[in-house]
Amino acid sequence: MATQLTKDSSDRSPESDQKSAAAPRRRLRAVNREQQIIDEAVSFFAEKGFSGQTRELGARLGITQPLLYRYFPTKRDLIERVFNEVYLNLESPDWSNLLTDRSRPLHDRFCDFYGAYSDMTYRYEWIRIFMFAALMGEKLNRRYTQLVEKKILTPMCDELRHYCDQPSIEEKPIRQLELDHIWVMHGGLFYYAIRKHIYHGRVSKDFPAIVSRAVAVMLAGSKAISAQASYQTTNG
Amino acid sequence: MATQLTKDSSDRSPESDQKSAAAPRRRLRAVNREQQIIDEAVSFFAEKGFSGQTRELGARLGITQPLLYRYFPTKRDLIERVFNEVYLNLESPDWSNLLTDRSRPLHDRFCDFYGAYSDMTYRYEWIRIFMFAALMGEKLNRRYTQLVEKKILTPMCDELRHYCDQPSIEEKPIRQLELDHIWVMHGGLFYYAIRKHIYHGRVSKDFPAIVSRAVAVMLAGSKAISAQASYQTTNG
DNA sequence: CTGGTTATTTATCATCTGATAAACTAAAAT
DNA sequence: ATTTTAGTTTATCAGATGATAAATAACCAG
């Protein structure tokens, strides 16, 4: 209670007549200001969640809160723009090319993929906004995980089948259980970013080493297991 | 203003003389009411997050909002009790006994552990409250992950070393990278619950099958990898 | 049945918070 | 220099929200 939001305007004496230091209210072109707001909003909402208040966002930008409403009709509209900003990059890259180039060892392909993928998504802002959105019940997350299943995990699955001398996904369709198996590795690596950026826990810096080992174990283990009948796809 | 808080007292006609249906304001003993509030608060905050409003919580309980403040001085106090309720169960069970019983196959031990562990933690309320708390910056999560590392992952690591004919953790201490390796499987399985309860994504029902396969692959893969020099602990 | 205890409600406060309208002013146009 | 445009602030609203005090009534003891 009584958490004063009024900043320190009270303890700034009215005698402070330093004109130059007073930051003479610079004006930006609309397009620039809008982008500036979005950029700061990404950082702000990533830190505070979407219940963060518009006045505080304004303060971080050095502008007043009503100015936000010149550029975004509602807070919700601003949030949608933030989603776009963070999410838009995801459609663009075509990971499957990286994953399915069979002229290279599978281990290397997976490692390189996670190098690129983690650069894009294992970031403080990305991870946290993604999780905040998920907890809010945004549809964004389901759409994204479906995209991941289609564009990343399914190709991975096919390559893994090939690696283990098993029929391709065209010959034998993928079951959810098989996707979930790949999800364990994929989610396990993603969880590294969750531990880092959401739990603020201690994680080793050498993420490529984690990836390399996880991939190596997964490949070797899958090959060994696929030799046993019990883990084969049961339809046959 | 004039958002009527009085529930549906307005649209209940004064002629409704059904004494029984009118729910004549039952009183509970303080202890029972307190527990009832906590139980509902767990469900409520799990769904809405901790920015959920006390009036809505009261409505779900069929009581007025000020009554909450008879039992909990502030909303924060109620939240702390919710943390306790969800978190308290964690200290009690001693997983290491289950994990370190070398008279049983390691695969079975790991599978049984995840059966019990998931029953406790892969629940809607637990997962979501845990994630909400983490995003709020609560210290609960770091404490918990440290507990997991100490009580679960470290024993697992030791058993895995033994399984791969490597020196015990007493002979050669565990590095963070090695913990992170186990974290990939552990977090990967936890991520199944995240996909289910936070993303509301499609997951296969047969979680034990996922565990069994993930464990089998991890064990076989680790054994295969440990034969290669490149993935040995480098100090030696 | 009566009176006391206390669980519960009603009424209300103070502040927060998203949003709007009008005044203001820096920068561009003439 | 003057006018015009448009970026920004000041003032303010309406509803939301955590919290408090006093009134009410259900339950229990005698």
Coordinates of C-alpha atoms (C1' of nucleotides) in Angstrom, one line a residue:
Chain A
M1 CA 0.0 0.0 0.0
A2 CA 1.0 3.6 -0.6
T3 CA 3.7 2.6 -3.1
Q4 CA 4.4 6.1 -4.4
L5 CA 4.5 6.1 -8.2
T6 CA 5.2 9.8 -8.4
K7 CA 8.8 9.2 -9.0
D8 CA 11.1 11.8 -7.4
S9 CA 9.3 14.8 -8.7
S10 CA 8.7 15.9 -5.2
D11 CA 12.3 16.0 -4.1
R12 CA 13.4 17.9 -7.1
S13 CA 13.6 21.4 -5.8
P14 CA 11.6 24.0 -7.9
E15 CA 14.8 26.1 -7.9
S16 CA 16.5 23.7 -10.4
D17 CA 16.6 26.2 -13.2
Q18 CA 19.2 24.4 -15.3
K19 CA 17.6 24.9 -18.6
S20 CA 20.0 22.8 -20.6
A21 CA 19.9 19.8 -18.2
A22 CA 16.2 19.9 -18.2
A23 CA 16.1 18.0 -21.5
P24 CA 14.2 20.5 -23.6
R25 CA 11.5 18.1 -24.7
R26 CA 12.7 16.8 -28.0
R27 CA 10.1 15.8 -30.6
L28 CA 10.4 12.8 -32.8
R29 CA 8.8 12.0 -36.0
A30 CA 5.7 9.9 -35.6
V31 CA 7.2 6.8 -37.2
N32 CA 10.4 6.9 -35.1
R33 CA 8.5 7.5 -31.9
E34 CA 6.2 4.6 -32.6
Q35 CA 9.1 2.3 -33.1
Q36 CA 10.8 3.6 -30.0
I37 CA 7.7 2.9 -28.0
I38 CA 7.4 -0.6 -29.4
D39 CA 11.0 -1.4 -28.6
E40 CA 10.7 -0.2 -25.1
A41 CA 7.4 -1.9 -24.6
V42 CA 9.0 -5.2 -25.6
S43 CA 11.6 -4.7 -22.9
F44 CA 9.1 -3.4 -20.4
F45 CA 6.5 -6.1 -20.8
A46 CA 9.1 -8.8 -20.9
E47 CA 10.3 -7.6 -17.5
K48 CA 7.0 -6.7 -15.8
G49 CA 4.4 -8.8 -17.7
F50 CA 1.5 -7.4 -19.5
S51 CA -0.1 -6.1 -16.3
G52 CA 2.7 -3.5 -16.3
Q53 CA 1.3 -0.1 -16.3
T54 CA 1.2 2.4 -19.1
R55 CA 2.4 5.2 -16.9
E56 CA 5.5 3.3 -15.9
L57 CA 6.2 2.5 -19.6
G58 CA 5.9 6.2 -20.4
A59 CA 8.3 7.1 -17.6
R60 CA 10.9 4.6 -19.0
L61 CA 10.5 6.3 -22.4
G62 CA 10.8 9.7 -20.9
I63 CA 7.4 10.7 -22.2
T64 CA 4.0 11.1 -20.6
Q65 CA 1.5 8.3 -20.5
P66 CA -1.2 9.9 -22.7
L67 CA 1.3 10.1 -25.6
L68 CA 1.2 6.4 -25.9
Y69 CA -2.5 6.7 -26.8
R70 CA -1.7 8.9 -29.8
Y71 CA 0.2 5.9 -31.3
F72 CA -1.9 3.0 -30.0
P73 CA -5.6 3.3 -29.4
T74 CA -5.6 0.9 -26.5
K75 CA -3.1 -0.9 -24.3
R76 CA -4.2 -4.1 -26.0
D77 CA -3.2 -2.7 -29.4
L78 CA 0.2 -2.0 -28.1
I79 CA 0.5 -5.5 -26.7
E80 CA -0.5 -6.9 -30.1
R81 CA 2.2 -4.9 -31.7
V82 CA 4.7 -6.3 -29.2
F83 CA 3.6 -9.8 -30.1
N84 CA 4.2 -9.0 -33.8
E85 CA 7.6 -7.6 -33.1
V86 CA 8.7 -10.6 -31.2
Y87 CA 6.9 -13.2 -33.2
L88 CA 7.3 -12.0 -36.7
N89 CA 10.8 -13.2 -37.1
L90 CA 9.7 -16.7 -36.6
E91 CA 7.9 -17.4 -39.9
S92 CA 10.8 -16.2 -42.0
P93 CA 13.7 -18.6 -41.6
D94 CA 13.3 -22.0 -43.2
W95 CA 14.9 -24.4 -40.7
S96 CA 14.1 -27.5 -42.7
N97 CA 16.8 -26.8 -45.2
L98 CA 19.4 -26.7 -42.4
L99 CA 18.0 -29.9 -41.0
T100 CA 17.5 -32.0 -44.0
D101 CA 20.8 -31.6 -45.8
R102 CA 21.9 -35.2 -45.8
S103 CA 25.3 -34.4 -47.2
R104 CA 26.2 -33.5 -43.6
P105 CA 26.3 -35.6 -40.4
L106 CA 23.0 -35.4 -38.6
H107 CA 24.7 -34.5 -35.4
D108 CA 26.3 -31.4 -36.9
R109 CA 23.0 -30.4 -38.6
F110 CA 21.1 -30.6 -35.3
C111 CA 23.8 -28.7 -33.4
D112 CA 23.9 -25.9 -36.1
F113 CA 20.2 -25.7 -36.0
Y114 CA 20.1 -25.2 -32.3
G115 CA 22.9 -22.6 -32.6
A116 CA 20.8 -20.5 -34.9
Y117 CA 17.5 -21.3 -33.2
S118 CA 18.7 -20.4 -29.8
D119 CA 20.2 -17.1 -31.1
M120 CA 16.7 -16.1 -32.1
T121 CA 14.5 -17.5 -29.4
Y122 CA 16.5 -18.1 -26.2
R123 CA 16.6 -14.4 -25.5
Y124 CA 15.3 -12.7 -22.3
E125 CA 12.6 -10.8 -24.1
W126 CA 11.5 -13.6 -26.4
I127 CA 11.3 -16.3 -23.7
R128 CA 9.5 -14.1 -21.1
I129 CA 7.0 -12.6 -23.5
F130 CA 6.2 -16.0 -24.9
M131 CA 5.6 -17.3 -21.4
F132 CA 3.5 -14.3 -20.3
A133 CA 1.4 -14.7 -23.4
A134 CA 0.9 -18.4 -22.8
L135 CA -0.2 -17.8 -19.2
M136 CA -2.6 -15.2 -20.5
G137 CA -4.2 -17.8 -22.7
E138 CA -3.1 -16.1 -26.0
K139 CA -3.6 -18.2 -29.1
L140 CA -0.1 -17.2 -30.2
N141 CA 1.5 -20.0 -28.3
R142 CA -0.5 -22.9 -29.7
R143 CA 0.0 -21.5 -33.2
Y144 CA 3.7 -21.3 -32.5
T145 CA 4.1 -24.8 -31.1
Q146 CA 2.1 -26.2 -34.1
L147 CA 4.5 -24.4 -36.4
V148 CA 7.4 -25.9 -34.5
E149 CA 6.0 -29.4 -34.8
K150 CA 5.4 -28.9 -38.5
K151 CA 8.6 -27.1 -39.5
I152 CA 11.1 -28.4 -37.1
L153 CA 10.1 -31.5 -35.2
T154 CA 8.6 -33.3 -38.1
P155 CA 11.8 -32.8 -40.3
M156 CA 13.8 -33.9 -37.3
C157 CA 11.7 -36.9 -36.9
D158 CA 12.2 -37.9 -40.5
E159 CA 15.9 -37.4 -40.3
L160 CA 16.0 -39.5 -37.1
R161 CA 14.1 -42.2 -38.8
H162 CA 16.5 -42.2 -41.7
Y163 CA 19.4 -42.2 -39.2
C164 CA 18.0 -45.3 -37.5
D165 CA 17.2 -47.1 -40.8
Q166 CA 13.5 -46.8 -40.2
P167 CA 10.8 -46.0 -42.8
S168 CA 10.3 -42.3 -43.8
I169 CA 7.4 -40.3 -42.5
E170 CA 5.8 -40.6 -45.9
E171 CA 5.8 -44.4 -45.7
K172 CA 4.7 -44.5 -42.1
P173 CA 3.0 -41.4 -40.6
I174 CA 4.2 -39.8 -37.4
R175 CA 2.3 -40.5 -34.3
Q176 CA 1.9 -37.9 -31.5
L177 CA 4.0 -40.1 -29.2
E178 CA 6.8 -39.9 -31.6
L179 CA 6.6 -36.2 -31.8
D180 CA 6.5 -36.1 -28.0
H181 CA 9.7 -38.0 -28.0
I182 CA 11.4 -35.3 -30.0
W183 CA 9.7 -32.7 -27.9
V184 CA 11.6 -34.1 -24.9
M185 CA 14.9 -33.1 -26.4
H186 CA 13.6 -29.9 -27.9
G187 CA 11.8 -28.8 -24.8
G188 CA 14.7 -29.9 -22.7
L189 CA 17.0 -27.5 -24.5
F190 CA 14.3 -24.8 -24.4
Y191 CA 14.1 -25.4 -20.7
Y192 CA 17.7 -24.2 -20.4
A193 CA 16.5 -20.8 -21.5
I194 CA 13.6 -21.0 -19.1
R195 CA 15.9 -21.7 -16.2
K196 CA 18.2 -18.9 -17.3
H197 CA 15.7 -16.1 -18.1
I198 CA 12.6 -17.0 -16.0
Y199 CA 14.0 -18.8 -12.9
H200 CA 17.2 -16.8 -13.1
G201 CA 19.0 -19.9 -12.1
R202 CA 22.6 -20.9 -12.5
V203 CA 23.3 -22.4 -15.9
S204 CA 26.6 -23.2 -17.5
K205 CA 27.6 -20.7 -20.2
D206 CA 28.6 -23.3 -22.8
F207 CA 25.2 -23.9 -24.4
P208 CA 26.7 -25.4 -27.5
A209 CA 28.3 -28.1 -25.4
I210 CA 25.0 -28.9 -23.8
V211 CA 23.4 -29.2 -27.3
S212 CA 26.2 -31.3 -28.6
R213 CA 26.0 -33.8 -25.8
A214 CA 22.2 -33.9 -25.8
V215 CA 22.1 -34.5 -29.5
A216 CA 24.8 -37.1 -29.4
V217 CA 23.1 -39.0 -26.6
M218 CA 19.7 -38.7 -28.4
L219 CA 21.1 -40.0 -31.7
A220 CA 23.1 -42.9 -30.2
G221 CA 20.3 -43.8 -27.8
S222 CA 17.7 -43.8 -30.5
K223 CA 19.8 -46.0 -32.7
A224 CA 20.4 -48.4 -30.0
I225 CA 16.7 -48.4 -29.0
S226 CA 15.5 -48.8 -32.5
A227 CA 17.3 -52.1 -32.7
Q228 CA 15.0 -53.4 -29.9
A229 CA 11.5 -54.4 -30.9
S230 CA 9.7 -52.9 -27.9
Y231 CA 10.3 -49.3 -29.0
Q232 CA 9.5 -49.8 -32.6
T233 CA 6.3 -48.3 -33.9
T234 CA 3.9 -51.0 -33.0
N235 CA 1.9 -51.1 -36.2
G236 CA 3.8 -53.8 -38.0
Chain B
M1 CA -19.4 3.3 -11.0
A2 CA -22.4 1.4 -9.9
T3 CA -21.0 -1.9 -10.9
Q4 CA -23.3 -3.9 -8.8
L5 CA -21.4 -6.1 -6.5
T6 CA -24.4 -7.4 -4.8
K7 CA -24.4 -10.5 -6.9
D8 CA -27.9 -11.4 -8.2
S9 CA -29.8 -10.0 -5.3
S10 CA -31.5 -7.6 -7.7
D11 CA -32.9 -10.1 -10.0
R12 CA -34.0 -12.4 -7.3
S13 CA -37.6 -11.4 -6.9
P14 CA -38.7 -10.7 -3.4
E15 CA -41.5 -13.3 -4.0
S16 CA -39.0 -16.1 -4.2
D17 CA -40.0 -17.7 -0.9
Q18 CA -38.2 -20.9 -1.6
K19 CA -36.5 -21.0 1.7
S20 CA -34.2 -23.9 0.9
A21 CA -33.0 -22.6 -2.5
A22 CA -32.2 -19.2 -1.1
A23 CA -29.0 -20.5 0.5
P24 CA -29.5 -18.9 3.9
R25 CA -25.9 -17.7 4.3
R26 CA -24.2 -20.5 6.0
R27 CA -21.4 -19.8 8.4
L28 CA -18.3 -21.8 8.6
R29 CA -15.9 -22.2 11.5
A30 CA -12.9 -20.0 11.0
V31 CA -10.5 -22.8 10.4
N32 CA -12.6 -24.4 7.8
R33 CA -13.3 -21.1 6.0
E34 CA -9.7 -20.3 5.9
Q35 CA -8.8 -23.6 4.3
Q36 CA -11.7 -23.2 1.9
I37 CA -10.3 -19.9 0.8
I38 CA -6.8 -21.2 0.4
D39 CA -8.0 -24.1 -1.7
E40 CA -10.1 -21.9 -4.0
A41 CA -7.3 -19.3 -4.1
V42 CA -4.9 -22.0 -5.4
S43 CA -7.3 -22.8 -8.2
F44 CA -8.1 -19.2 -8.9
F45 CA -4.6 -17.8 -9.0
A46 CA -3.5 -20.8 -11.1
E47 CA -6.0 -19.8 -13.7
K48 CA -5.8 -16.1 -13.6
G49 CA -2.4 -15.3 -12.2
F50 CA -1.7 -13.3 -9.1
S51 CA -3.1 -10.2 -10.6
G52 CA -6.5 -11.9 -10.3
Q53 CA -8.8 -9.7 -8.2
T54 CA -10.0 -10.4 -4.7
R55 CA -13.6 -9.6 -5.6
E56 CA -13.6 -12.3 -8.2
L57 CA -12.1 -14.8 -5.9
G58 CA -14.7 -13.9 -3.3
A59 CA -17.4 -14.4 -5.9
R60 CA -16.1 -17.9 -6.7
L61 CA -16.2 -18.7 -3.1
G62 CA -19.7 -17.4 -2.7
I63 CA -18.6 -14.9 -0.2
T64 CA -18.0 -11.1 -0.2
Q65 CA -14.6 -9.7 -0.8
P66 CA -14.0 -8.1 2.6
L67 CA -14.4 -11.4 4.3
L68 CA -11.1 -12.5 2.7
Y69 CA -9.5 -9.7 4.8
R70 CA -10.7 -11.2 8.0
Y71 CA -8.6 -14.3 7.3
F72 CA -5.7 -12.7 5.5
P73 CA -4.4 -9.2 6.3
T74 CA -3.3 -8.5 2.7
K75 CA -3.6 -10.1 -0.7
R76 CA 0.1 -10.8 -0.5
D77 CA -0.4 -12.8 2.7
L78 CA -3.0 -14.9 0.9
I79 CA -0.6 -15.5 -2.0
E80 CA 2.1 -16.6 0.4
R81 CA -0.2 -19.1 1.9
V82 CA -1.0 -20.3 -1.6
F83 CA 2.8 -20.8 -2.2
N84 CA 3.0 -22.8 1.0
E85 CA 0.1 -24.9 0.1
V86 CA 1.5 -25.9 -3.3
Y87 CA 5.2 -25.9 -2.3
L88 CA 5.0 -27.6 1.1
N89 CA 4.5 -31.1 -0.3
L90 CA 7.9 -30.9 -2.0
E91 CA 10.2 -31.1 0.9
S92 CA 8.6 -34.2 2.3
P93 CA 9.2 -37.0 -0.1
D94 CA 12.7 -38.5 -0.3
W95 CA 13.2 -39.3 -3.9
S96 CA 16.7 -40.3 -3.6
N97 CA 15.7 -43.6 -2.0
L98 CA 13.7 -44.4 -5.0
L99 CA 16.5 -43.4 -7.3
T100 CA 19.5 -45.1 -5.7
D101 CA 18.1 -48.6 -5.0
R102 CA 20.7 -50.5 -7.1
S103 CA 19.0 -53.8 -6.7
R104 CA 16.6 -52.6 -9.4
P105 CA 17.3 -51.7 -13.1
L106 CA 18.1 -48.0 -13.5
H107 CA 15.5 -47.7 -16.2
D108 CA 12.8 -48.9 -13.9
R109 CA 13.9 -46.6 -11.1
F110 CA 13.9 -43.5 -13.3
C111 CA 10.5 -44.4 -14.8
D112 CA 9.0 -45.0 -11.3
F113 CA 10.4 -41.8 -10.1
Y114 CA 8.9 -39.8 -12.9
G115 CA 5.6 -41.6 -12.3
A116 CA 5.5 -40.4 -8.7
Y117 CA 7.1 -37.0 -9.4
S118 CA 4.7 -36.1 -12.2
D119 CA 1.7 -37.1 -10.1
M120 CA 2.8 -34.5 -7.7
T121 CA 4.1 -31.6 -9.8
Y122 CA 2.7 -32.0 -13.4
R123 CA -0.7 -30.7 -12.3
Y124 CA -2.5 -27.7 -13.6
E125 CA -2.3 -25.8 -10.4
W126 CA 1.2 -26.6 -9.6
I127 CA 2.7 -25.9 -13.0
R128 CA 0.9 -22.6 -13.5
I129 CA 1.4 -21.2 -10.0
F130 CA 5.1 -22.2 -10.3
M131 CA 5.4 -20.4 -13.6
F132 CA 3.5 -17.3 -12.4
A133 CA 5.7 -17.1 -9.4
A134 CA 8.8 -17.4 -11.5
L135 CA 7.8 -14.6 -13.8
M136 CA 7.0 -12.5 -10.7
G137 CA 10.5 -12.9 -9.6
E138 CA 9.7 -14.9 -6.5
K139 CA 12.6 -16.6 -4.8
L140 CA 10.6 -19.7 -4.5
N141 CA 11.6 -21.0 -7.9
R142 CA 15.4 -20.7 -7.4
R143 CA 15.1 -22.4 -4.1
Y144 CA 13.1 -25.2 -5.7
T145 CA 15.4 -25.7 -8.6
Q146 CA 18.3 -25.8 -6.3
L147 CA 16.5 -28.5 -4.3
V148 CA 15.8 -30.4 -7.5
E149 CA 19.5 -30.3 -8.4
K150 CA 20.5 -31.5 -4.9
K151 CA 17.9 -34.1 -4.2
I152 CA 17.1 -35.4 -7.7
L153 CA 19.5 -34.5 -10.4
T154 CA 22.6 -35.2 -8.4
P155 CA 21.5 -38.7 -7.3
M156 CA 20.5 -39.3 -10.9
C157 CA 23.9 -38.1 -12.1
D158 CA 25.6 -40.5 -9.7
E159 CA 23.5 -43.4 -10.8
L160 CA 24.2 -42.6 -14.4
R161 CA 27.9 -42.5 -13.7
H162 CA 27.7 -45.9 -12.1
Y163 CA 25.6 -47.2 -15.1
C164 CA 28.3 -45.9 -17.5
D165 CA 31.2 -47.3 -15.4
Q166 CA 32.4 -43.9 -14.5
P167 CA 33.8 -42.7 -11.2
S168 CA 31.2 -41.7 -8.5
I169 CA 30.5 -38.1 -7.7
E170 CA 32.5 -38.5 -4.5
E171 CA 35.6 -39.4 -6.5
K172 CA 35.0 -36.8 -9.1
P173 CA 32.7 -33.8 -8.4
I174 CA 29.9 -32.9 -10.6
R175 CA 30.3 -30.0 -13.0
Q176 CA 27.5 -27.6 -13.9
L177 CA 27.7 -28.9 -17.5
E178 CA 27.0 -32.4 -16.3
L179 CA 24.0 -31.2 -14.3
D180 CA 22.8 -29.3 -17.3
H181 CA 22.9 -32.5 -19.3
I182 CA 20.6 -34.2 -16.9
W183 CA 18.5 -31.1 -16.9
V184 CA 17.8 -31.6 -20.6
M185 CA 16.0 -34.8 -19.9
H186 CA 14.4 -33.6 -16.7
G187 CA 13.3 -30.3 -18.2
G188 CA 12.2 -32.0 -21.4
L189 CA 9.8 -34.1 -19.4
F190 CA 8.7 -31.1 -17.4
Y191 CA 8.1 -29.3 -20.6
Y192 CA 5.5 -31.9 -21.4
A193 CA 3.5 -30.5 -18.5
I194 CA 4.1 -26.9 -19.7
R195 CA 2.8 -27.8 -23.2
K196 CA -0.2 -29.4 -21.6
H197 CA -1.2 -26.9 -18.9
I198 CA 0.3 -23.6 -20.1
Y199 CA 0.2 -23.8 -23.8
H200 CA -2.9 -26.0 -23.8
G201 CA -1.3 -27.9 -26.7
R202 CA -2.0 -31.3 -27.9
V203 CA 0.0 -34.0 -26.1
S204 CA -0.3 -37.7 -26.1
K205 CA -2.0 -39.1 -23.1
D206 CA 0.5 -41.9 -22.5
F207 CA 3.1 -40.0 -20.4
P208 CA 4.7 -43.2 -19.0
A209 CA 5.5 -44.2 -22.5
I210 CA 7.2 -40.9 -23.1
V211 CA 9.2 -41.3 -19.9
S212 CA 10.1 -44.9 -20.7
R213 CA 11.4 -44.0 -24.1
A214 CA 13.2 -40.8 -23.0
V215 CA 14.9 -42.7 -20.2
A216 CA 15.8 -45.6 -22.4
V217 CA 17.3 -43.4 -25.0
M218 CA 19.2 -41.3 -22.5
L219 CA 20.7 -44.4 -20.8
A220 CA 21.7 -46.2 -23.9
G221 CA 23.0 -43.0 -25.5
S222 CA 25.0 -42.0 -22.4
K223 CA 26.6 -45.4 -22.3
A224 CA 27.5 -45.3 -25.9
I225 CA 28.8 -41.7 -25.6
S226 CA 30.8 -42.4 -22.5
A227 CA 32.8 -44.9 -24.5
Q228 CA 34.1 -42.1 -26.7
A229 CA 36.8 -39.9 -25.3
S230 CA 35.4 -36.6 -26.5
Y231 CA 32.5 -36.6 -24.1
Q232 CA 34.4 -37.7 -21.0
T233 CA 34.9 -35.3 -18.3
T234 CA 38.0 -33.6 -19.6
N235 CA 39.9 -33.5 -16.3
G236 CA 41.9 -36.7 -16.7
Chain C
dC1 C1' -35.6 -18.7 24.9
dT2 C1' -32.1 -15.3 25.7
dG3 C1' -27.8 -13.2 25.3
dG4 C1' -23.2 -13.3 23.9
dT5 C1' -19.8 -14.4 20.4
dT6 C1' -18.1 -14.0 16.0
dA7 C1' -18.7 -15.0 11.1
dT8 C1' -20.4 -12.3 7.4
dT9 C1' -22.2 -8.4 4.9
dT10 C1' -22.9 -3.5 3.7
dA11 C1' -21.0 0.8 2.9
dT12 C1' -17.1 3.3 1.9
dC13 C1' -12.3 5.0 1.3
dA14 C1' -8.0 6.0 -1.2
dT15 C1' -5.5 5.0 -4.7
dC16 C1' -4.5 3.0 -9.1
dT17 C1' -5.1 2.8 -14.0
dG18 C1' -6.7 2.9 -18.8
dA19 C1' -8.4 6.3 -21.5
dT20 C1' -10.0 11.2 -23.4
dA21 C1' -10.1 16.2 -24.5
dA22 C1' -8.0 20.3 -24.7
dA23 C1' -4.1 23.3 -24.3
dC24 C1' 0.6 23.9 -25.6
dT25 C1' 4.8 24.2 -28.4
dA26 C1' 8.6 22.5 -31.4
dA27 C1' 9.4 22.0 -36.1
dA28 C1' 8.2 22.4 -40.9
dA29 C1' 6.0 25.2 -44.6
dT30 C1' 5.1 29.5 -46.7
Chain D
dA1 C1' 8.9 36.2 -39.8
dT2 C1' 4.5 34.2 -39.9
dT3 C1' 1.5 30.5 -40.4
dT4 C1' 0.5 25.8 -40.3
dT5 C1' 1.2 21.2 -38.9
dA6 C1' 1.6 17.8 -35.7
dG7 C1' 4.1 15.9 -31.6
dT8 C1' 3.6 16.5 -26.6
dT9 C1' 1.8 17.8 -22.2
dT10 C1' -1.6 19.1 -18.6
dA11 C1' -5.8 18.2 -16.6
dT12 C1' -9.2 15.1 -15.9
dC13 C1' -12.6 11.2 -16.0
dA14 C1' -14.6 6.7 -14.9
dG15 C1' -14.1 2.5 -13.4
dA16 C1' -11.3 -0.9 -11.0
dT17 C1' -9.1 -2.5 -6.9
dG18 C1' -7.0 -3.4 -2.3
dA19 C1' -8.3 -2.4 2.1
dT20 C1' -11.1 -0.6 6.5
dA21 C1' -15.0 0.3 9.7
dA22 C1' -19.3 -0.4 11.2
dA23 C1' -23.6 -2.9 11.0
dT24 C1' -25.9 -7.4 10.7
dA25 C1' -27.1 -12.0 11.8
dA26 C1' -26.0 -17.0 12.3
dC27 C1' -24.5 -20.1 15.7
dC28 C1' -23.6 -21.6 20.6
dA29 C1' -23.8 -21.5 25.8
dG30 C1' -26.5 -20.9 29.6

